C-alpha positions as MATLAB code, in Angstrom:
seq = 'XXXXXXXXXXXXXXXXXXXXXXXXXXXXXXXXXXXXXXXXXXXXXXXXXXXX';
ca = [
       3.313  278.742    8.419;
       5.483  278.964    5.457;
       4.507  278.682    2.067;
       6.289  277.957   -1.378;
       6.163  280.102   -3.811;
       3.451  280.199   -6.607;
       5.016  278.723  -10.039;
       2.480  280.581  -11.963;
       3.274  283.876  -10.631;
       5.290  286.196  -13.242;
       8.899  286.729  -12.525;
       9.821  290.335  -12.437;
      11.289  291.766  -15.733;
      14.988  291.985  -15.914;
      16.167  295.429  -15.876;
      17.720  296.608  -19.217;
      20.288  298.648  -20.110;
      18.793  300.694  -23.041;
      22.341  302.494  -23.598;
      24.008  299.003  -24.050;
      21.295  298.238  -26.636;
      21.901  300.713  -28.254;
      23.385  299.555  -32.062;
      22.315  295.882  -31.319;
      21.417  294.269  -34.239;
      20.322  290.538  -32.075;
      18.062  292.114  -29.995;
      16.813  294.947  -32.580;
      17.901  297.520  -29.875;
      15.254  296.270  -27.295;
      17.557  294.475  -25.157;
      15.815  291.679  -24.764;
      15.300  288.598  -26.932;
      12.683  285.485  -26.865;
      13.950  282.460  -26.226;
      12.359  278.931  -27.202;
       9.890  279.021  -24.628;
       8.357  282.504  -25.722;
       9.999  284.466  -22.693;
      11.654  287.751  -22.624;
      15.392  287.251  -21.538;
      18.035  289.722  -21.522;
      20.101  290.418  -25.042;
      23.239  287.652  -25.181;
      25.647  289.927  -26.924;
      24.662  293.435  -25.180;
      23.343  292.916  -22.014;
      25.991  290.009  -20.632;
      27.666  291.544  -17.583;
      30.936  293.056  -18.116;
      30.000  293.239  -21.721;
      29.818  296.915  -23.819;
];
């Protein structure tokens, strides 16, 4: 039998490139910032793919 997946289990972490971070004054060279709902998402201006 199938089964749907639990909404209140945690989503894995996104991975992070610490050597893009690097220098980032938005994230505060974490990588990751906190949107308006108080969750971890990856950095806008250094961690957008294809970005430096």
């Amino acid at each position: 039998m199938a089964h749907e997946a639990d909404p209140t289990t945690p989503t894995p972490a996104p991975h992070i490139d610490l050597t893009r971070a690097r220098d980032c004054h938005v994230c505060g060279e974490w990588g990751t910032v906190v949107d308006a709902h108080g969750h971890d998402e990856p950095c806008p201006t250094c961690q957008r793919p294809g970005g430096t």
